[in-house]
């Protein structure tokens, strides 16, 4: 029998590579315009780098790392994210003597043992951008604007929303976590099993649980913004002031805490705005303290990661949705937040006439599956013809 690729790992086929190259080129052009230089990092590091850098109690370190012992008996890990390795390189090569901030970017694969589903892989790709050594809130705003400029270069910014938050310094967060636990403890029985476990281990993570039963509790949780010290609050005010001055729209989302322990103060995420599609396409934040924690100088840092798979999929589906909408077809993107049966269930509830299904195989083949919801009949349609096809079906429906 022929051997197949590992679950959650995929080939990027020639029909897709053009799109990947465009996304990467837009990234390089945008980052370099802001003075960032490329650094290429190894795909594996010593396990302790991630344990110490990302945090022992995070989901990534506890459950998602590909860790192995090499023949020499060293514990090594395929990188689940880029910041820890980049900071290691910053320290190892003495970057701290360069003019600050030291601006670096890197593009490449990451590895996480997560449950594979649409838009989530075990080997996936990120573009990572980091500004090291500069504490000013102006850099936070610059980094965020650069991220949005990248999406603008790809023509995607209309469909994306920027969420920003401040999670304060370590002391602010300790005070907030105490308040949060006090609030959550009496509601523990209304939380999902995973959140009940998080309550003891990493209570902040309860805030970004996606399980519906947890939402009513999460919605009423105290806001971390009320626990900020004067210095953290002022930093966040300045970040917002700079964003406003640059005309960058954003939403302040106090529940945005991110999954890695090293973040302090500013955190941000970019999400698709399509109804029901809560998928993050990029996220980042400030990580003052990380460089020191990894044995380097007390230099601050800030950066973000863009998920390139999600970029590539958006690039394919959003133009179709837009063309269909322009042609008067009411269109909603689900975009991989749910498994297919759940997505179809949702489509049924919404009462839609046709569903367009595009998974990895369809994207690779340049076709989508067009499904008539009433009959369950399906056929394949090339992406280039999809909008026209939907419009034709729509006019039949209207005239019927
Ligand atoms: P994180 O490093 O978890 O903050 O993730 C940053 C971005 O990487 C996310 O917004 C996603 O777009 C992307 N990403 C994270 N995990 C995965 C995954 N397993 N598969 C595909 N993309 C991912």
mmCIF file of C-alpha atoms and ligand atoms in Angstrom:
data_model
loop_
_atom_site.group_PDB
_atom_site.id
_atom_site.type_symbol
_atom_site.label_atom_id
_atom_site.label_comp_id
_atom_site.label_asym_id
_atom_site.label_seq_id
_atom_site.Cartn_x
_atom_site.Cartn_y
_atom_site.Cartn_z
ATOM 1 C CA UNK A 1 0.000 0.000 0.000
ATOM 2 C CA UNK A 2 1.243 3.498 -0.772
ATOM 3 C CA UNK A 3 2.362 5.606 2.185
ATOM 4 C CA UNK A 4 0.415 8.802 2.754
ATOM 5 C CA UNK A 5 1.346 12.107 4.364
ATOM 6 C CA UNK A 6 1.012 12.307 8.145
ATOM 7 C CA UNK A 7 -2.409 13.390 9.494
ATOM 8 C CA UNK A 8 -2.710 17.165 9.756
ATOM 9 C CA UNK A 9 0.243 17.676 7.419
ATOM 10 C CA UNK A 10 -0.223 18.600 3.787
ATOM 11 C CA UNK A 11 1.554 19.226 0.548
ATOM 12 C CA UNK A 12 1.317 22.651 -1.003
ATOM 13 C CA UNK A 13 0.771 21.741 -4.631
ATOM 14 C CA UNK A 14 1.822 23.690 -7.723
ATOM 15 C CA UNK A 15 -1.736 25.023 -8.258
ATOM 16 C CA UNK A 16 -1.445 26.743 -4.877
ATOM 17 C CA UNK A 17 2.163 27.867 -4.786
ATOM 18 C CA UNK A 18 1.486 31.017 -6.815
ATOM 19 C CA UNK A 19 -0.876 32.212 -4.105
ATOM 20 C CA UNK A 20 1.626 31.347 -1.389
ATOM 21 C CA UNK A 21 4.328 33.261 -3.195
ATOM 22 C CA UNK A 22 2.069 36.312 -3.499
ATOM 23 C CA UNK A 23 1.227 36.221 0.208
ATOM 24 C CA UNK A 24 4.889 35.826 1.156
ATOM 25 C CA UNK A 25 5.981 38.570 -1.248
ATOM 26 C CA UNK A 26 3.373 40.950 0.201
ATOM 27 C CA UNK A 27 4.735 40.136 3.659
ATOM 28 C CA UNK A 28 8.357 40.727 2.710
ATOM 29 C CA UNK A 29 7.570 43.991 0.899
ATOM 30 C CA UNK A 30 5.504 45.330 3.797
ATOM 31 C CA UNK A 31 7.923 44.301 6.559
ATOM 32 C CA UNK A 32 10.969 45.550 4.685
ATOM 33 C CA UNK A 33 9.307 48.898 4.054
ATOM 34 C CA UNK A 34 9.185 49.264 7.842
ATOM 35 C CA UNK A 35 12.874 48.368 8.165
ATOM 36 C CA UNK A 36 12.535 44.729 9.216
ATOM 37 C CA UNK A 37 15.210 42.273 8.079
ATOM 38 C CA UNK A 38 14.834 38.581 7.508
ATOM 39 C CA UNK A 39 16.347 36.039 9.873
ATOM 40 C CA UNK A 40 16.161 32.291 9.117
ATOM 41 C CA UNK A 41 15.950 30.080 12.158
ATOM 42 C CA UNK A 42 16.292 26.343 12.801
ATOM 43 C CA UNK A 43 13.125 24.241 12.829
ATOM 44 C CA UNK A 44 14.047 22.542 16.087
ATOM 45 C CA UNK A 45 15.464 23.754 19.363
ATOM 46 C CA UNK A 46 16.181 22.404 22.831
ATOM 47 C CA UNK A 47 12.896 21.503 24.525
ATOM 48 C CA UNK A 48 13.668 23.665 27.551
ATOM 49 C CA UNK A 49 13.708 26.803 25.381
ATOM 50 C CA UNK A 50 9.959 26.411 24.771
ATOM 51 C CA UNK A 51 9.169 25.166 28.266
ATOM 52 C CA UNK A 52 10.851 28.234 29.760
ATOM 53 C CA UNK A 53 9.867 30.677 27.030
ATOM 54 C CA UNK A 54 6.223 29.825 26.281
ATOM 55 C CA UNK A 55 5.433 28.559 29.790
ATOM 56 C CA UNK A 56 5.104 25.074 31.302
ATOM 57 C CA UNK A 57 1.389 25.464 31.934
ATOM 58 C CA UNK A 58 0.342 26.541 28.446
ATOM 59 C CA UNK A 59 -1.626 24.234 26.149
ATOM 60 C CA UNK A 60 1.197 24.393 23.639
ATOM 61 C CA UNK A 61 3.860 23.097 26.017
ATOM 62 C CA UNK A 62 1.629 20.680 27.901
ATOM 63 C CA UNK A 63 -0.124 19.045 25.002
ATOM 64 C CA UNK A 64 0.980 20.162 21.583
ATOM 65 C CA UNK A 65 4.730 19.858 21.166
ATOM 66 C CA UNK A 66 6.526 17.375 18.956
ATOM 67 C CA UNK A 67 9.292 16.456 21.379
ATOM 68 C CA UNK A 68 11.838 13.714 20.856
ATOM 69 C CA UNK A 69 15.143 12.524 22.137
ATOM 70 C CA UNK A 70 17.881 12.532 19.532
ATOM 71 C CA UNK A 71 20.528 9.861 19.274
ATOM 72 C CA UNK A 72 22.777 11.796 21.620
ATOM 73 C CA UNK A 73 20.088 11.787 24.314
ATOM 74 C CA UNK A 74 19.188 15.512 24.058
ATOM 75 C CA UNK A 75 15.514 16.457 24.311
ATOM 76 C CA UNK A 76 14.616 18.443 21.205
ATOM 77 C CA UNK A 77 11.329 19.956 19.997
ATOM 78 C CA UNK A 78 10.031 20.962 16.580
ATOM 79 C CA UNK A 79 9.254 24.637 17.026
ATOM 80 C CA UNK A 80 5.577 25.297 17.848
ATOM 81 C CA UNK A 81 6.102 29.057 17.391
ATOM 82 C CA UNK A 82 8.934 31.328 16.319
ATOM 83 C CA UNK A 83 9.411 33.924 19.049
ATOM 84 C CA UNK A 84 11.333 31.746 21.530
ATOM 85 C CA UNK A 85 13.841 30.676 18.850
ATOM 86 C CA UNK A 86 14.184 34.209 17.552
ATOM 87 C CA UNK A 87 14.882 35.525 21.042
ATOM 88 C CA UNK A 88 17.438 32.744 21.547
ATOM 89 C CA UNK A 89 19.189 33.889 18.362
ATOM 90 C CA UNK A 90 18.985 37.547 19.470
ATOM 91 C CA UNK A 91 20.803 36.666 22.692
ATOM 92 C CA UNK A 92 23.234 34.196 21.139
ATOM 93 C CA UNK A 93 24.414 36.635 18.444
ATOM 94 C CA UNK A 94 24.544 39.718 20.642
ATOM 95 C CA UNK A 95 21.888 41.682 18.713
ATOM 96 C CA UNK A 96 21.360 43.859 21.768
ATOM 97 C CA UNK A 97 24.334 46.049 20.801
ATOM 98 C CA UNK A 98 22.561 47.121 17.595
ATOM 99 C CA UNK A 99 20.445 50.293 17.441
ATOM 100 C CA UNK A 100 17.037 49.631 19.008
ATOM 101 C CA UNK A 101 14.556 48.442 18.146
ATOM 102 C CA UNK A 102 16.125 45.489 16.372
ATOM 103 C CA UNK A 103 13.549 44.665 13.704
ATOM 104 C CA UNK A 104 13.441 41.073 12.460
ATOM 105 C CA UNK A 105 11.047 38.837 10.544
ATOM 106 C CA UNK A 106 10.999 35.177 9.622
ATOM 107 C CA UNK A 107 8.705 32.985 7.521
ATOM 108 C CA UNK A 108 8.382 29.224 7.826
ATOM 109 C CA UNK A 109 6.676 26.123 9.216
ATOM 110 C CA UNK A 110 5.577 25.538 12.817
ATOM 111 C CA UNK A 111 4.513 22.242 14.380
ATOM 112 C CA UNK A 112 1.755 21.615 16.893
ATOM 113 C CA UNK A 113 0.018 18.392 17.798
ATOM 114 C CA UNK A 114 -3.509 19.825 17.597
ATOM 115 C CA UNK A 115 -6.695 18.147 16.456
ATOM 116 C CA UNK A 116 -6.638 18.681 12.684
ATOM 117 C CA UNK A 117 -9.624 20.387 11.082
ATOM 118 C CA UNK A 118 -10.220 22.886 8.307
ATOM 119 C CA UNK A 119 -7.754 25.717 8.814
ATOM 120 C CA UNK A 120 -5.869 23.866 11.537
ATOM 121 C CA UNK A 121 -2.856 21.728 10.778
ATOM 122 C CA UNK A 122 -0.051 19.981 12.599
ATOM 123 C CA UNK A 123 2.505 21.551 10.315
ATOM 124 C CA UNK A 124 1.445 25.059 9.386
ATOM 125 C CA UNK A 125 3.196 28.212 8.280
ATOM 126 C CA UNK A 126 3.599 31.598 9.844
ATOM 127 C CA UNK A 127 5.174 34.917 9.050
ATOM 128 C CA UNK A 128 6.590 36.261 12.325
ATOM 129 C CA UNK A 129 7.665 39.823 12.896
ATOM 130 C CA UNK A 130 9.413 41.048 16.035
ATOM 131 C CA UNK A 131 10.705 44.441 17.250
ATOM 132 C CA UNK A 132 13.170 43.948 20.096
ATOM 133 C CA UNK A 133 14.619 46.370 22.627
ATOM 134 C CA UNK A 134 12.136 49.250 22.490
ATOM 135 C CA UNK A 135 9.622 49.869 25.299
ATOM 136 C CA UNK A 136 7.765 52.795 23.661
ATOM 137 C CA UNK A 137 4.035 52.299 22.962
ATOM 138 C CA UNK A 138 4.747 53.893 19.579
ATOM 139 C CA UNK A 139 6.349 50.600 18.531
ATOM 140 C CA UNK A 140 3.234 48.664 19.555
ATOM 141 C CA UNK A 141 1.158 50.880 17.291
ATOM 142 C CA UNK A 142 3.700 50.689 14.476
ATOM 143 C CA UNK A 143 3.745 46.899 14.589
ATOM 144 C CA UNK A 144 -0.055 46.689 14.580
ATOM 145 C CA UNK A 145 -0.347 49.135 11.675
ATOM 146 C CA UNK A 146 2.256 47.192 9.732
ATOM 147 C CA UNK A 147 0.229 44.020 10.216
ATOM 148 C CA UNK A 148 -2.859 45.751 8.867
ATOM 149 C CA UNK A 149 -0.826 47.154 5.967
ATOM 150 C CA UNK A 150 0.101 43.598 5.066
ATOM 151 C CA UNK A 151 -3.594 42.668 4.844
ATOM 152 C CA UNK A 152 -4.261 45.840 2.882
ATOM 153 C CA UNK A 153 -1.567 44.875 0.380
ATOM 154 C CA UNK A 154 -3.522 41.668 -0.203
ATOM 155 C CA UNK A 155 -6.844 43.510 -0.480
ATOM 156 C CA UNK A 156 -8.201 41.721 2.592
ATOM 157 C CA UNK A 157 -8.534 44.480 5.150
ATOM 158 C CA UNK A 158 -12.254 45.079 4.565
ATOM 159 C CA UNK A 159 -13.084 41.618 5.790
ATOM 160 C CA UNK A 160 -10.890 41.663 8.860
ATOM 161 C CA UNK A 161 -11.274 43.174 12.295
ATOM 162 C CA UNK A 162 -8.444 44.263 14.543
ATOM 163 C CA UNK A 163 -8.924 43.522 18.247
ATOM 164 C CA UNK A 164 -6.575 45.052 20.819
ATOM 165 C CA UNK A 165 -6.257 44.671 24.546
ATOM 166 C CA UNK A 166 -3.852 45.158 27.410
ATOM 167 C CA UNK A 167 -3.235 42.309 29.820
ATOM 168 C CA UNK A 168 -1.021 44.458 32.022
ATOM 169 C CA UNK A 169 2.259 43.567 33.666
ATOM 170 C CA UNK A 170 2.876 40.417 35.707
ATOM 171 C CA UNK A 171 1.694 42.125 38.899
ATOM 172 C CA UNK A 172 -1.509 43.457 37.286
ATOM 173 C CA UNK A 173 -2.211 40.041 35.909
ATOM 174 C CA UNK A 174 -1.710 38.299 39.261
ATOM 175 C CA UNK A 175 -4.233 40.716 40.799
ATOM 176 C CA UNK A 176 -6.636 40.130 37.921
ATOM 177 C CA UNK A 177 -6.268 36.342 38.023
ATOM 178 C CA UNK A 178 -7.192 36.441 41.737
ATOM 179 C CA UNK A 179 -10.330 38.473 40.886
ATOM 180 C CA UNK A 180 -11.134 36.197 37.981
ATOM 181 C CA UNK A 181 -10.814 33.013 40.044
ATOM 182 C CA UNK A 182 -12.981 34.549 42.736
ATOM 183 C CA UNK A 183 -15.611 35.268 40.103
ATOM 184 C CA UNK A 184 -15.304 31.930 38.259
ATOM 185 C CA UNK A 185 -15.120 29.546 41.230
ATOM 186 C CA UNK A 186 -18.836 29.718 42.135
ATOM 187 C CA UNK A 187 -19.685 29.168 38.421
ATOM 188 C CA UNK A 188 -17.324 26.223 37.967
ATOM 189 C CA UNK A 189 -20.127 23.707 37.490
ATOM 190 C CA UNK A 190 -21.457 25.721 34.497
ATOM 191 C CA UNK A 191 -18.083 25.553 32.703
ATOM 192 C CA UNK A 192 -16.893 22.866 30.298
ATOM 193 C CA UNK A 193 -14.542 20.173 31.643
ATOM 194 C CA UNK A 194 -11.540 21.783 30.004
ATOM 195 C CA UNK A 195 -12.273 25.131 31.673
ATOM 196 C CA UNK A 196 -12.758 23.478 35.049
ATOM 197 C CA UNK A 197 -9.229 22.124 34.675
ATOM 198 C CA UNK A 198 -7.971 25.541 33.479
ATOM 199 C CA UNK A 199 -9.452 27.171 36.553
ATOM 200 C CA UNK A 200 -6.767 25.556 38.693
ATOM 201 C CA UNK A 201 -3.986 25.637 36.142
ATOM 202 C CA UNK A 202 -4.274 28.672 33.903
ATOM 203 C CA UNK A 203 -7.501 30.585 34.651
ATOM 204 C CA UNK A 204 -6.892 33.326 32.053
ATOM 205 C CA UNK A 205 -7.383 30.752 29.321
ATOM 206 C CA UNK A 206 -11.004 30.333 30.365
ATOM 207 C CA UNK A 207 -11.613 33.735 28.762
ATOM 208 C CA UNK A 208 -10.931 32.526 25.250
ATOM 209 C CA UNK A 209 -12.746 29.215 25.478
ATOM 210 C CA UNK A 210 -15.023 28.774 22.452
ATOM 211 C CA UNK A 211 -17.415 26.228 24.003
ATOM 212 C CA UNK A 212 -20.971 27.694 23.910
ATOM 213 C CA UNK A 213 -21.904 26.614 27.475
ATOM 214 C CA UNK A 214 -19.023 28.700 28.859
ATOM 215 C CA UNK A 215 -20.016 31.920 27.081
ATOM 216 C CA UNK A 216 -22.633 33.234 29.534
ATOM 217 C CA UNK A 217 -20.093 32.951 32.368
ATOM 218 C CA UNK A 218 -17.264 34.455 30.320
ATOM 219 C CA UNK A 219 -19.388 37.396 29.186
ATOM 220 C CA UNK A 220 -19.922 38.566 32.756
ATOM 221 C CA UNK A 221 -16.309 38.083 33.871
ATOM 222 C CA UNK A 222 -14.520 41.136 35.301
ATOM 223 C CA UNK A 223 -12.493 43.108 32.752
ATOM 224 C CA UNK A 224 -8.720 42.943 32.949
ATOM 225 C CA UNK A 225 -8.647 46.624 31.979
ATOM 226 C CA UNK A 226 -9.958 47.437 35.467
ATOM 227 C CA UNK A 227 -6.922 45.730 37.015
ATOM 228 C CA UNK A 228 -4.219 47.638 35.145
ATOM 229 C CA UNK A 229 -1.606 49.589 37.096
ATOM 230 C CA UNK A 230 -1.279 53.292 36.284
ATOM 231 C CA UNK A 231 1.812 52.570 34.148
ATOM 232 C CA UNK A 232 0.135 49.775 32.145
ATOM 233 C CA UNK A 233 -3.029 51.815 31.688
ATOM 234 C CA UNK A 234 -1.002 54.774 30.441
ATOM 235 C CA UNK A 235 0.929 52.546 28.023
ATOM 236 C CA UNK A 236 -2.344 51.257 26.582
ATOM 237 C CA UNK A 237 -3.748 54.796 26.322
ATOM 238 C CA UNK A 238 -0.713 55.799 24.318
ATOM 239 C CA UNK A 239 -0.970 52.765 22.019
ATOM 240 C CA UNK A 240 -4.584 53.686 21.319
ATOM 241 C CA UNK A 241 -3.678 57.317 20.806
ATOM 242 C CA UNK A 242 -1.095 56.387 18.171
ATOM 243 C CA UNK A 243 -3.512 54.024 16.441
ATOM 244 C CA UNK A 244 -6.108 56.791 16.350
ATOM 245 C CA UNK A 245 -3.536 59.247 15.007
ATOM 246 C CA UNK A 246 -2.715 56.817 12.200
ATOM 247 C CA UNK A 247 -6.387 56.345 11.370
ATOM 248 C CA UNK A 248 -6.270 52.663 12.209
ATOM 249 C CA UNK A 249 -9.657 51.266 13.254
ATOM 250 C CA UNK A 250 -9.755 48.717 16.091
ATOM 251 C CA UNK A 251 -11.965 47.241 18.774
ATOM 252 C CA UNK A 252 -10.874 47.013 22.404
ATOM 253 C CA UNK A 253 -11.614 43.427 23.475
ATOM 254 C CA UNK A 254 -10.845 42.923 27.190
ATOM 255 C CA UNK A 255 -11.233 39.155 26.890
ATOM 256 C CA UNK A 256 -8.391 38.868 24.402
ATOM 257 C CA UNK A 257 -5.678 37.220 26.515
ATOM 258 C CA UNK A 258 -3.764 34.966 24.052
ATOM 259 C CA UNK A 259 -2.423 31.527 24.814
ATOM 260 C CA UNK A 260 1.222 32.097 25.600
ATOM 261 C CA UNK A 261 2.568 33.028 29.012
ATOM 262 C CA UNK A 262 5.107 35.534 27.828
ATOM 263 C CA UNK A 263 2.738 38.298 26.806
ATOM 264 C CA UNK A 264 2.460 41.519 28.844
ATOM 265 C CA UNK A 265 0.570 44.753 28.225
ATOM 266 C CA UNK A 266 -0.505 45.059 24.576
ATOM 267 C CA UNK A 267 -2.057 42.006 22.916
ATOM 268 C CA UNK A 268 -3.875 41.972 19.586
ATOM 269 C CA UNK A 269 -5.541 39.658 17.137
ATOM 270 C CA UNK A 270 -6.940 39.958 13.624
ATOM 271 C CA UNK A 271 -10.111 38.002 12.923
ATOM 272 C CA UNK A 272 -12.343 37.454 9.941
ATOM 273 C CA UNK A 273 -15.535 39.463 10.300
ATOM 274 C CA UNK A 274 -17.790 37.000 8.500
ATOM 275 C CA UNK A 275 -20.679 36.116 10.771
ATOM 276 C CA UNK A 276 -19.943 32.970 12.747
ATOM 277 C CA UNK A 277 -16.350 32.846 11.617
ATOM 278 C CA UNK A 278 -14.297 33.641 14.661
ATOM 279 C CA UNK A 279 -11.067 32.489 13.155
ATOM 280 C CA UNK A 280 -7.941 34.380 14.034
ATOM 281 C CA UNK A 281 -5.679 34.978 11.052
ATOM 282 C CA UNK A 282 -2.946 36.729 13.036
ATOM 283 C CA UNK A 283 -2.089 37.513 16.624
ATOM 284 C CA UNK A 284 0.630 38.972 18.755
ATOM 285 C CA UNK A 285 1.619 41.139 21.634
ATOM 286 C CA UNK A 286 4.311 42.621 23.789
ATOM 287 C CA UNK A 287 6.662 40.289 25.653
ATOM 288 C CA UNK A 288 8.860 42.446 27.889
ATOM 289 C CA UNK A 289 10.663 40.058 30.232
ATOM 290 C CA UNK A 290 10.979 37.135 27.818
ATOM 291 C CA UNK A 291 14.489 37.996 26.647
ATOM 292 C CA UNK A 292 15.639 38.167 30.256
ATOM 293 C CA UNK A 293 13.791 34.960 31.144
ATOM 294 C CA UNK A 294 15.739 33.212 28.393
ATOM 295 C CA UNK A 295 19.067 34.389 29.806
ATOM 296 C CA UNK A 296 19.537 37.638 27.874
ATOM 297 C CA UNK A 297 19.497 41.351 28.740
ATOM 298 C CA UNK A 298 16.344 42.987 30.157
ATOM 299 C CA UNK A 299 15.262 44.141 26.686
ATOM 300 C CA UNK A 300 11.543 44.394 25.917
ATOM 301 C CA UNK A 301 9.975 43.038 22.744
ATOM 302 C CA UNK A 302 6.795 42.949 20.693
ATOM 303 C CA UNK A 303 5.717 40.950 17.679
ATOM 304 C CA UNK A 304 3.063 38.974 15.855
ATOM 305 C CA UNK A 305 2.460 35.821 13.855
ATOM 306 C CA UNK A 306 0.334 35.583 10.713
ATOM 307 C CA UNK A 307 -1.166 32.164 9.916
ATOM 308 C CA UNK A 308 -0.362 31.720 6.246
ATOM 309 C CA UNK A 309 -2.689 28.752 5.594
ATOM 310 C CA UNK A 310 -5.640 30.864 6.623
ATOM 311 C CA UNK A 311 -4.371 33.694 4.442
ATOM 312 C CA UNK A 312 -4.150 31.424 1.432
ATOM 313 C CA UNK A 313 -7.655 30.009 1.991
ATOM 314 C CA UNK A 314 -9.114 33.490 2.498
ATOM 315 C CA UNK A 315 -7.457 34.631 -0.696
ATOM 316 C CA UNK A 316 -9.356 31.960 -2.548
ATOM 317 C CA UNK A 317 -12.788 32.154 -0.960
ATOM 318 C CA UNK A 318 -13.251 35.829 -0.230
ATOM 319 C CA UNK A 319 -13.083 37.017 -3.848
ATOM 320 C CA UNK A 320 -15.763 34.450 -4.734
ATOM 321 C CA UNK A 321 -17.961 35.630 -1.868
ATOM 322 C CA UNK A 322 -17.448 39.236 -2.905
ATOM 323 C CA UNK A 323 -18.243 38.600 -6.553
ATOM 324 C CA UNK A 324 -21.354 36.667 -5.544
ATOM 325 C CA UNK A 325 -22.495 39.481 -3.253
ATOM 326 C CA UNK A 326 -21.913 42.058 -5.949
ATOM 327 C CA UNK A 327 -24.106 39.953 -8.206
ATOM 328 C CA UNK A 328 -26.857 40.187 -5.597
ATOM 329 C CA UNK A 329 -26.426 36.746 -4.062
ATOM 330 C CA UNK A 330 -26.617 36.850 -0.275
ATOM 331 C CA UNK A 331 -23.463 35.089 0.807
ATOM 332 C CA UNK A 332 -22.029 34.085 4.135
ATOM 333 C CA UNK A 333 -18.604 32.580 4.750
ATOM 334 C CA UNK A 334 -18.265 29.902 7.408
ATOM 335 C CA UNK A 335 -14.555 29.626 6.917
ATOM 336 C CA UNK A 336 -13.433 26.518 8.680
ATOM 337 C CA UNK A 337 -14.409 27.375 12.235
ATOM 338 C CA UNK A 338 -16.487 24.191 12.432
ATOM 339 C CA UNK A 339 -16.316 20.695 11.043
ATOM 340 C CA UNK A 340 -18.230 20.137 7.824
ATOM 341 C CA UNK A 341 -21.336 18.419 9.304
ATOM 342 C CA UNK A 342 -21.706 21.225 11.867
ATOM 343 C CA UNK A 343 -21.212 23.812 9.145
ATOM 344 C CA UNK A 344 -23.915 22.182 7.028
ATOM 345 C CA UNK A 345 -26.216 22.035 10.048
ATOM 346 C CA UNK A 346 -25.684 25.750 10.487
ATOM 347 C CA UNK A 347 -26.329 26.365 6.787
ATOM 348 C CA UNK A 348 -29.595 24.455 7.154
ATOM 349 C CA UNK A 349 -30.617 26.557 10.131
ATOM 350 C CA UNK A 350 -29.843 29.721 8.210
ATOM 351 C CA UNK A 351 -32.100 28.379 5.471
ATOM 352 C CA UNK A 352 -29.539 28.793 2.709
ATOM 353 C CA UNK A 353 -30.297 27.292 -0.692
ATOM 354 C CA UNK A 354 -26.762 26.352 -1.706
ATOM 355 C CA UNK A 355 -23.562 25.623 0.169
ATOM 356 C CA UNK A 356 -20.118 25.968 -1.344
ATOM 357 C CA UNK A 357 -17.675 23.516 0.212
ATOM 358 C CA UNK A 358 -13.953 23.920 -0.222
ATOM 359 C CA UNK A 359 -11.532 21.825 1.807
ATOM 360 C CA UNK A 360 -7.863 21.239 1.181
ATOM 361 C CA UNK A 361 -8.494 18.816 -1.693
ATOM 362 C CA UNK A 362 -10.877 21.188 -3.435
ATOM 363 C CA UNK A 363 -8.563 24.169 -2.930
ATOM 364 C CA UNK A 364 -5.729 22.120 -4.387
ATOM 365 C CA UNK A 365 -7.836 21.110 -7.384
ATOM 366 C CA UNK A 366 -9.046 24.688 -7.972
ATOM 367 C CA UNK A 367 -12.662 23.568 -7.619
ATOM 368 C CA UNK A 368 -15.346 23.802 -4.990
ATOM 369 C CA UNK A 369 -18.258 21.499 -4.263
ATOM 370 C CA UNK A 370 -21.631 23.153 -4.847
ATOM 371 C CA UNK A 371 -24.335 21.512 -2.751
ATOM 372 C CA UNK A 372 -28.065 22.077 -3.076
ATOM 373 C CA UNK A 373 -29.171 21.987 0.522
ATOM 374 C CA UNK A 374 -32.746 20.812 -0.099
ATOM 375 C CA UNK A 375 -31.803 17.745 -2.127
ATOM 376 C CA UNK A 376 -28.246 17.142 -0.946
ATOM 377 C CA UNK A 377 -27.168 16.999 -4.602
ATOM 378 C CA UNK A 378 -23.530 17.967 -5.126
ATOM 379 C CA UNK A 379 -21.329 18.831 -8.073
ATOM 380 C CA UNK A 380 -17.886 20.315 -8.561
ATOM 381 C CA UNK A 381 -17.422 23.804 -10.007
ATOM 382 C CA UNK A 382 -14.095 25.508 -10.813
ATOM 383 C CA UNK A 383 -13.471 28.566 -8.617
ATOM 384 C CA UNK A 384 -13.342 30.852 -11.644
ATOM 385 C CA UNK A 385 -16.957 29.974 -12.560
ATOM 386 C CA UNK A 386 -18.387 29.830 -9.068
ATOM 387 C CA UNK A 387 -19.701 33.387 -8.736
ATOM 388 C CA UNK A 388 -21.426 33.211 -12.144
ATOM 389 C CA UNK A 389 -22.888 29.843 -11.289
ATOM 390 C CA UNK A 390 -24.315 31.150 -8.011
ATOM 391 C CA UNK A 391 -25.777 34.154 -9.767
ATOM 392 C CA UNK A 392 -27.444 31.908 -12.363
ATOM 393 C CA UNK A 393 -28.942 29.743 -9.618
ATOM 394 C CA UNK A 394 -30.121 32.858 -7.816
ATOM 395 C CA UNK A 395 -31.935 34.239 -10.863
ATOM 396 C CA UNK A 396 -33.622 30.862 -11.420
ATOM 397 C CA UNK A 397 -34.765 30.954 -7.843
ATOM 398 C CA UNK A 398 -36.068 34.476 -8.103
ATOM 399 C CA UNK A 399 -37.966 33.763 -11.310
ATOM 400 C CA UNK A 400 -39.333 30.417 -10.061
HETATM 401 P P1 LIG B 1 -0.474 31.725 17.765
HETATM 402 O O1 LIG B 1 0.989 31.482 17.588
HETATM 403 O O2 LIG B 1 -1.178 30.577 18.438
HETATM 404 O O3 LIG B 1 -0.793 33.047 18.340
HETATM 405 O O4 LIG B 1 -1.083 31.729 16.287
HETATM 406 C C1 LIG B 1 -0.871 32.778 15.395
HETATM 407 C C2 LIG B 1 -1.610 32.472 14.106
HETATM 408 O O5 LIG B 1 -1.098 31.250 13.540
HETATM 409 C C3 LIG B 1 -3.093 32.187 14.332
HETATM 410 O O6 LIG B 1 -3.826 33.368 14.293
HETATM 411 C C4 LIG B 1 -3.428 31.286 13.154
HETATM 412 O O7 LIG B 1 -3.700 32.051 12.001
HETATM 413 C C5 LIG B 1 -2.142 30.522 12.936
HETATM 414 N N1 LIG B 1 -2.209 29.161 13.520
HETATM 415 C C6 LIG B 1 -2.018 28.798 14.811
HETATM 416 N N2 LIG B 1 -2.134 27.467 14.972
HETATM 417 C C7 LIG B 1 -2.405 26.964 13.742
HETATM 418 C C8 LIG B 1 -2.625 25.640 13.217
HETATM 419 N N3 LIG B 1 -2.576 24.554 13.993
HETATM 420 N N4 LIG B 1 -2.884 25.509 11.886
HETATM 421 C C9 LIG B 1 -2.937 26.590 11.085
HETATM 422 N N5 LIG B 1 -2.717 27.850 11.502
HETATM 423 C C10 LIG B 1 -2.466 28.041 12.816
#
